[in-house]
CSV table of C-alpha atoms in Angstrom, one decimal:
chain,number,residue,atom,x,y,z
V,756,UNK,CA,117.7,83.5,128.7
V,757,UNK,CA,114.5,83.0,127.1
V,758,UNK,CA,114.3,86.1,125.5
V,759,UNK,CA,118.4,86.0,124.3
V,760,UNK,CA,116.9,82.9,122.7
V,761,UNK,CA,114.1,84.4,121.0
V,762,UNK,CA,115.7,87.1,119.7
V,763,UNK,CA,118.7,85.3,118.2
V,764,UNK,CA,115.5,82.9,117.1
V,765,UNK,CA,114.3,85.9,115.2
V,766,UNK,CA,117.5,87.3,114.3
V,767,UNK,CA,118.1,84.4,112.1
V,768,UNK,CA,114.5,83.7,111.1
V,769,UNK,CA,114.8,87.0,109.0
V,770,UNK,CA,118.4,86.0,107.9
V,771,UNK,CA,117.6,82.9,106.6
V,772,UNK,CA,119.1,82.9,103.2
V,773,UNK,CA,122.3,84.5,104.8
V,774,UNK,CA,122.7,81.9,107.4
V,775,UNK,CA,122.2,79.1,105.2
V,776,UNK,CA,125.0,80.6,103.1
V,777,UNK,CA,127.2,81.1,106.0
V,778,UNK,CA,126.8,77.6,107.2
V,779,UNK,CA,127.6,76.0,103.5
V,780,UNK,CA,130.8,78.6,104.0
V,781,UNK,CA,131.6,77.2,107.3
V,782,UNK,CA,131.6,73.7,105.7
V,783,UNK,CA,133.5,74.7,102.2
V,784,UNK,CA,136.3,76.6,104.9
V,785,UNK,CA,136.5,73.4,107.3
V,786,UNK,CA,137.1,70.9,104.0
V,787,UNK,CA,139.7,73.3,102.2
V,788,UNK,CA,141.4,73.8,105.7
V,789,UNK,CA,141.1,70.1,106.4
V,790,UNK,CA,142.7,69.6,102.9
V,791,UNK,CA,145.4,72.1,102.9
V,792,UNK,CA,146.7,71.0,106.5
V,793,UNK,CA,146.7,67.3,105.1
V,794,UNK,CA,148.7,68.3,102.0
V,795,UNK,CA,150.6,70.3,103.7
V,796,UNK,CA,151.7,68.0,106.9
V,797,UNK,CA,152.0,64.7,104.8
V,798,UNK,CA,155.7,64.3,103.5
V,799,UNK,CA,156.4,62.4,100.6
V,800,UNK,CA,160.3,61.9,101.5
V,801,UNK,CA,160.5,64.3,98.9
V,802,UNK,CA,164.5,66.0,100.3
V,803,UNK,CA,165.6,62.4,100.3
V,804,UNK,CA,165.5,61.9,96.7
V,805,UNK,CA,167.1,65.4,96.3
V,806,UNK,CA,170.4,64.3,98.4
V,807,UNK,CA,173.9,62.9,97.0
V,808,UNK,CA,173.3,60.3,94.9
V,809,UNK,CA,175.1,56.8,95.5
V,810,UNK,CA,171.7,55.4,94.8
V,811,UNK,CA,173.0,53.3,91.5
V,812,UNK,CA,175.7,51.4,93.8
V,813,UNK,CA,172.4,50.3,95.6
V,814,UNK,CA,170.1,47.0,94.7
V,815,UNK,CA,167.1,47.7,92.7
V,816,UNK,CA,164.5,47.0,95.2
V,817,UNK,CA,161.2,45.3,93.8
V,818,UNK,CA,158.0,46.8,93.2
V,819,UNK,CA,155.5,45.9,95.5
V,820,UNK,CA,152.8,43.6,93.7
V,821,UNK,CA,149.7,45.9,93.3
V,822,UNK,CA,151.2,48.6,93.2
V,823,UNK,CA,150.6,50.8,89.6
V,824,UNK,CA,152.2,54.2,90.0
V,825,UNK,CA,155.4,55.4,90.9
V,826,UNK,CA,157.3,58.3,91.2
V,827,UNK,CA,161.2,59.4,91.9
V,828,UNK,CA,164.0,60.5,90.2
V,829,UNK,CA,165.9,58.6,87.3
V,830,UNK,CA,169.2,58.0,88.4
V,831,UNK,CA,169.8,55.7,85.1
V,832,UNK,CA,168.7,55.3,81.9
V,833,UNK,CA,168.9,51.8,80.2
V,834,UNK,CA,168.1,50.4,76.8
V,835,UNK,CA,164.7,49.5,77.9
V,836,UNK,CA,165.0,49.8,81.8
V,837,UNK,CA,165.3,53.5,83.6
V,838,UNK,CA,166.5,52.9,87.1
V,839,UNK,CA,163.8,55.4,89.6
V,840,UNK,CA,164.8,56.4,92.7
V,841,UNK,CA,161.3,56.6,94.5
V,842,UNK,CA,160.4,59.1,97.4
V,843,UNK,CA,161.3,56.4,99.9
V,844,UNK,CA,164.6,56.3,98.9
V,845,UNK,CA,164.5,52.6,97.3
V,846,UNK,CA,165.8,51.9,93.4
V,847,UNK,CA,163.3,50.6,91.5
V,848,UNK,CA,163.4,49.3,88.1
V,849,UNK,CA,161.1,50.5,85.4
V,850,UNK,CA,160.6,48.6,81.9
V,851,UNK,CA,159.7,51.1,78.8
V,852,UNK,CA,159.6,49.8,76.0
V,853,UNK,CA,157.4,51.2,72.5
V,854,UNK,CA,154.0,51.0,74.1
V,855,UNK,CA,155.3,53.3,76.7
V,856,UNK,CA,153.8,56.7,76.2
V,857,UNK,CA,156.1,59.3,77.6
V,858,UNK,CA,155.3,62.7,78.2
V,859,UNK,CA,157.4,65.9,78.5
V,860,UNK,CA,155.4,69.3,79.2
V,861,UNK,CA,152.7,68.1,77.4
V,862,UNK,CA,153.6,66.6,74.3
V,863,UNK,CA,154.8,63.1,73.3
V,864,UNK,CA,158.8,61.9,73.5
V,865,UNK,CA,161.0,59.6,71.8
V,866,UNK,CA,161.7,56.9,74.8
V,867,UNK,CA,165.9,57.9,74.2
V,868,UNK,CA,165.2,61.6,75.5
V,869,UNK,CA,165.0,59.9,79.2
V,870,UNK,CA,168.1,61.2,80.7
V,871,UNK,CA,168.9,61.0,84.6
V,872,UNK,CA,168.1,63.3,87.1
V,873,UNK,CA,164.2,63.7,85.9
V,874,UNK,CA,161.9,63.4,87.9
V,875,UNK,CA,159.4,61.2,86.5
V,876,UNK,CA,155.5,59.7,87.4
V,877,UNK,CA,155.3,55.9,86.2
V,878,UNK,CA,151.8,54.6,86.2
V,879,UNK,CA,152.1,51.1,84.7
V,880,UNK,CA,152.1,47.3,86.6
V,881,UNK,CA,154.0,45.1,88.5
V,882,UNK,CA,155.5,42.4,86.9
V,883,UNK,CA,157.0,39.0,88.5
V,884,UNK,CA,160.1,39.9,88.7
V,885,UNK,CA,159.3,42.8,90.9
V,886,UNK,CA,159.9,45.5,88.3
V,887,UNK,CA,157.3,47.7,86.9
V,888,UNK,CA,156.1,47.7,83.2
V,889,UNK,CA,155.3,51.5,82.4
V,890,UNK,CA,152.1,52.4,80.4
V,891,UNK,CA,153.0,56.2,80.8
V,892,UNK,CA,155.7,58.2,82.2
V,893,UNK,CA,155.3,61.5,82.7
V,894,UNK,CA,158.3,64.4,82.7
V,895,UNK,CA,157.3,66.5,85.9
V,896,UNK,CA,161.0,68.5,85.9
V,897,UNK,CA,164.1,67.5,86.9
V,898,UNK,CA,166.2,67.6,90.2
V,899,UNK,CA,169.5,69.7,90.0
V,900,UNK,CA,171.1,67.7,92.8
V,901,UNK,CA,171.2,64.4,91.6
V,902,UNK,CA,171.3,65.5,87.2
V,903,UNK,CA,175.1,65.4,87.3
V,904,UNK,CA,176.0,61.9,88.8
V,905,UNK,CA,173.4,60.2,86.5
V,906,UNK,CA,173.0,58.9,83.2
V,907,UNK,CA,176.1,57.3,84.0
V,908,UNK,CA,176.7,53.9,81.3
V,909,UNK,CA,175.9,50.6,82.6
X,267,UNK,CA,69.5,68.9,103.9
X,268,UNK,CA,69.2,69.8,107.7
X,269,UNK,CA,71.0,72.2,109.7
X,270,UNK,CA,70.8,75.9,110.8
X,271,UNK,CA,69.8,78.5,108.3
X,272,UNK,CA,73.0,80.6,106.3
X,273,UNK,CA,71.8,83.4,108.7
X,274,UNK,CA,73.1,81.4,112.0
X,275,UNK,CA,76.5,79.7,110.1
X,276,UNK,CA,77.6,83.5,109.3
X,277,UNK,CA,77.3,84.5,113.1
X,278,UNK,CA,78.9,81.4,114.4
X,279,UNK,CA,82.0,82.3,111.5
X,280,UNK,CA,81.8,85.6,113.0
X,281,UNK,CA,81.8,84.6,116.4
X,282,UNK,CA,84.8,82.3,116.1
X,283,UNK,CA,88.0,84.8,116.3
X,284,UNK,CA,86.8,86.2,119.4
X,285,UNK,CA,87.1,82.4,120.9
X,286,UNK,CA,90.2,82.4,119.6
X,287,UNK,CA,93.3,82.5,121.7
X,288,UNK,CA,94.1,85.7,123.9
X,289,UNK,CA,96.9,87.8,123.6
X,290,UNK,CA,98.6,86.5,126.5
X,291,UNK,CA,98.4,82.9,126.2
X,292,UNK,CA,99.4,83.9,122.6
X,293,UNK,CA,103.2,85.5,124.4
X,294,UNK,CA,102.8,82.1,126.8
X,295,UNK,CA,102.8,79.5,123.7
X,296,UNK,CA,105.6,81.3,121.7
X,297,UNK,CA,107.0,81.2,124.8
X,298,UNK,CA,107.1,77.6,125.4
X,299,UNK,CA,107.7,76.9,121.8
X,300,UNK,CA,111.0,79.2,122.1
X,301,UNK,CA,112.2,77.0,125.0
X,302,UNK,CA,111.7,73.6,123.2
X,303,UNK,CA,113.1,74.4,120.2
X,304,UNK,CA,116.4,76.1,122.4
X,305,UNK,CA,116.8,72.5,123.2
X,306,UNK,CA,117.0,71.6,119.3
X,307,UNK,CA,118.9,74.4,118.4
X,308,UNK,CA,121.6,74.0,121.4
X,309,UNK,CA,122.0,69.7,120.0
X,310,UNK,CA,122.0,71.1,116.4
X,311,UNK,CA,124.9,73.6,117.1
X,312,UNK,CA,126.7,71.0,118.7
X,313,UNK,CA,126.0,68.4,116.4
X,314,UNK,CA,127.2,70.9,113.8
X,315,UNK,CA,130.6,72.2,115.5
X,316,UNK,CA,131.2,68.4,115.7
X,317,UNK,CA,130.7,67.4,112.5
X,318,UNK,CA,132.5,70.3,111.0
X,319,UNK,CA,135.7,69.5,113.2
X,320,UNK,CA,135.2,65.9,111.7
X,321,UNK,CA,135.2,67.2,107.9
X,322,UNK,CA,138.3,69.0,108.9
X,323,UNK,CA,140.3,66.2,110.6
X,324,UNK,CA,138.7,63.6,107.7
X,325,UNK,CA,139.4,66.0,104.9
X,326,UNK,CA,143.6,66.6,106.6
X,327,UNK,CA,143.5,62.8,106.6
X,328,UNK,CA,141.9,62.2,103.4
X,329,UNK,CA,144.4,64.6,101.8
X,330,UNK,CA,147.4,63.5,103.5
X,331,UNK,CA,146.7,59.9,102.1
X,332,UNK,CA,146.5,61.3,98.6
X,333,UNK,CA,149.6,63.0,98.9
X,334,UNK,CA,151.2,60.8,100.3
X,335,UNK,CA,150.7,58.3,98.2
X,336,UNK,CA,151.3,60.1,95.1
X,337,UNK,CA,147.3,60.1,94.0
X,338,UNK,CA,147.3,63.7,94.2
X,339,UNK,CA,149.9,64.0,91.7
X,340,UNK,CA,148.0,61.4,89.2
X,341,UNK,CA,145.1,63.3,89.6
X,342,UNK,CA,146.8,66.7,89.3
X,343,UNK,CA,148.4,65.2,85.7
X,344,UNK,CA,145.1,64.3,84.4
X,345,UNK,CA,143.6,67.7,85.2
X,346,UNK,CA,146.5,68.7,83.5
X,347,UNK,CA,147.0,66.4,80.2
X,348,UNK,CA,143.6,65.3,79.9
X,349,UNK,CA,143.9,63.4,76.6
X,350,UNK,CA,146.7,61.3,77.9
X,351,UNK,CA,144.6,60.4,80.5
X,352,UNK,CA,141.7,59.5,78.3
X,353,UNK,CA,144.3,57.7,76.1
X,354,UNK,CA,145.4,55.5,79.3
X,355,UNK,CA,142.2,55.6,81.3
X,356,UNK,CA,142.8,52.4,82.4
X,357,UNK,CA,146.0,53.1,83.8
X,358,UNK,CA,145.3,56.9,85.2
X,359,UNK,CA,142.1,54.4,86.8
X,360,UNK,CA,143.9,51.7,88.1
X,361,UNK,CA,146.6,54.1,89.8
X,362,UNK,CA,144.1,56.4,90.9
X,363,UNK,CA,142.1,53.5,92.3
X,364,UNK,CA,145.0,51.5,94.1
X,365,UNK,CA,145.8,54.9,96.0
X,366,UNK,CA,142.6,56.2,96.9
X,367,UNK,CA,141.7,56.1,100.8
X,368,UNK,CA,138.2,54.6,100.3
X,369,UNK,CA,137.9,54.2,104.2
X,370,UNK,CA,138.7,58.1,105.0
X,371,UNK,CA,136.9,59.6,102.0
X,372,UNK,CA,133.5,57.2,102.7
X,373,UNK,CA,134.2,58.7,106.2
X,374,UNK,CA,134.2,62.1,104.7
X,375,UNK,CA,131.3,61.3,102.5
X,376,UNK,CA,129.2,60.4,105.8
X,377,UNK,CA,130.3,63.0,107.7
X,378,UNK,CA,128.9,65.6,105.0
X,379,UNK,CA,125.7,63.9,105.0
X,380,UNK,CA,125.4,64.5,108.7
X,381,UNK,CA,126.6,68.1,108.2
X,382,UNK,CA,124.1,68.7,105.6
X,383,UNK,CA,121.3,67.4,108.2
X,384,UNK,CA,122.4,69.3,111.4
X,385,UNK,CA,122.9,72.1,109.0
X,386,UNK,CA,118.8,71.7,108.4
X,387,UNK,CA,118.4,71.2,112.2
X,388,UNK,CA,119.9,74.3,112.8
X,389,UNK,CA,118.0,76.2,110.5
X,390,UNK,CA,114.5,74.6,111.3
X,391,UNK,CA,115.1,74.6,114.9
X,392,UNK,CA,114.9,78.4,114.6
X,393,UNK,CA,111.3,78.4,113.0
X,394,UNK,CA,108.9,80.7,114.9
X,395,UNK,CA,105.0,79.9,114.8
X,396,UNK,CA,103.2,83.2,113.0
X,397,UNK,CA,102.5,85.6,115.7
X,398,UNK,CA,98.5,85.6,114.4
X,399,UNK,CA,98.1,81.8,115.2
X,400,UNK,CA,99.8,81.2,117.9
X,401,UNK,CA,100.3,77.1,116.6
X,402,UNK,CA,104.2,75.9,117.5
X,403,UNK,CA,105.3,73.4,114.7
X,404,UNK,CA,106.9,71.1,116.8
C-alpha cells in the first residue's frame, strides 16, 4: 500500500503542472455542469404563456412591490399601458410612456410599434397602484400562438 | 580569535557527510514521510470530491435561481445591447440586483475558496523530501 502510495506520490510529483491543470479542469467542468443542469431543470412557465389566450378577459394582477423586471407576452397594447402576460400566467400592467426606451433587435422604437403577441423584458418599478413604470422594454421575438387574438381595441 | 587551526575545520567539513544519514534509514524516513502525508492526501481528495460536488449542486442552484427569475435573461440583454444597458445602468442594476441569489452565489463563492485550498492540499500533500537529504517537510 505503501509503495502504491509512493509511486502515485511520484507519479504526480513529476506531473505537477499537468495535475494542477487537471484539477482547475475538474472545477471549470463541475461549475459549467452545475450551471447547465440549473438552467436547464429550472422552468420559467415558459409553455403557459404560449397557450390560448383568454388572458385579456382576466384581471390585471398587481406587481409585486420590489419587484423591477418583468417578462411575458403582450396580449394588449394601450395608449400608454401594454397589458404583459408574465411567465406565471398573471396579467400585469405596464405604464410606457416617452421616457420608456424600447428596444427591437438592437435599435431604438417608436412606443406605437408595440403590437400583441411580443414577447417583451420590462425592467422599470413598481408603482402604488400595483402596475409597473417601464424604463426599458426590450423586443426578444414574438409568440405565434397568442399574435392573433391580441392587439385587440380596448 | 580562538579556535582550531583552518587545517582541522576542513577535516571536520570533510568528515561530516560520512555522519550523515545511511542509506537505509534514508528508504526508512521517506518511508514514514510517504505514510503521513497518505493521510493528507486521502483528507485532501475527499475534501476535494466534496467540494467539487458542492460547486456543482451550488452552481445548478445558483443558475436555476437566475433563470428562473428572469436575471439570466437581463444579464444575457446587457451582454447583448451593451449601450442600452450603460444608458439604464440603474435599471439593468436594480433588476439585476433584486434577482440575484446572494445566499447561493456567496455559497458558491465559499465553496471555491475551499476548492482552491484542497486543491493546494492535494498537490502539497504529494511533496517528496530530495532523495540526497533525506529531511520530510512535514
Amino acid at each position: 500500500m505503501s509503495d502504491r502510495a509512493f509511486r502515485l506520490f511520484e507519479f504526480i510529483g513529476r506531473r505537477r503542472a499537468a495535475t494542477s491543470w487537471l484539477l482547475g479542469v475538474a472545477a471549470i467542468v463541475a461549475i459549467a455542469g452545475g450551471a447547465w443542469f440549473g438552467t436547464a431543470s429550472s422552468n420559467p412557465a415558459e409553455a403557459r404563456t404560449a397557450q390560448g389566450d383568454d388572458s385579456t378577459r382576466q384581471l390585471p394582477a398587481t406587481v409585486a412591490a420590489g419587484r423591477r423586471s418583468l417578462q411575458g407576452v403582450i396580449v394588449q397594447v394601450r395608449p400608454r399601458v401594454i397589458l404583459v402576460r408574465a411567465e406565471d400566467g398573471s396579467v400585469m400592467r405596464v405604464a410606457v410612456d416617452e421616457r420608456t426606451t424600447i428596444r427591437r433587435s438592437g435599435v431604438t422604437v417608436p412606443r406605437d410599434s408595440l403590437a400583441g403577441g411580443m414577447r417583451v423584458l420590462v425592467l422599470g418599478r413598481t408603482r402604488d397602484d400595483g402596475s409597473m413604470r417601464a424604463a426599458v422594454v426590450a423586443v426578444r421575438g414574438s409568440s405565434p400562438a397568442t399574435a392573433p387574438a391580441a392587439n385587440r381595441p380596448p | 580569535m580562538t579556535g582550531p587551526p583552518d587545517d582541522d575545520l576542513d577535516r571536520l567539513f570533510a568528515a561530516l557527510p560520512a555522519e550523515g544519514p545511511s542509506g537505509s534509514d534514508l528508504r526508512l524516513r521517506r518511508r514514514l514521510h510517504v505514510e503521513r502525508r497518505r493521510w493528507w492526501l486521502a483528507l485532501a481528495a475527499a475534501g476535494h470530491i466534496t467540494t467539487l460536488t458542492l460547486a456543482v449542486l451550488l452552481s445548478a442552484q445558483v443558475f436555476a435561481a437566475l433563470t428562473a427569475n428572469g436575471t439570466l435573461d437581463i444579464l444575457a440583454l446587457a451582454i447583448a445591447e451593451p449601450d442600452l444597458a450603460r444608458g439604464n445602468l440603474r435599471s439593468f442594476s436594480t433588476a439585476v440586483g433584486a434577482g440575484m441569489p446572494y445566499r447561493y452565489s456567496a455559497l458558491l463563492a465559499a465553496d471555491l475558496a475551499v476548492l482552491i485550498l484542497t486543491a493546494r492540499m492535494l498537490l502539497h500533500a504529494t511533496v517528496l523530501p530530495a532523495p540526497q537529504n533525506g529531511e520530510g517537510s512535514g
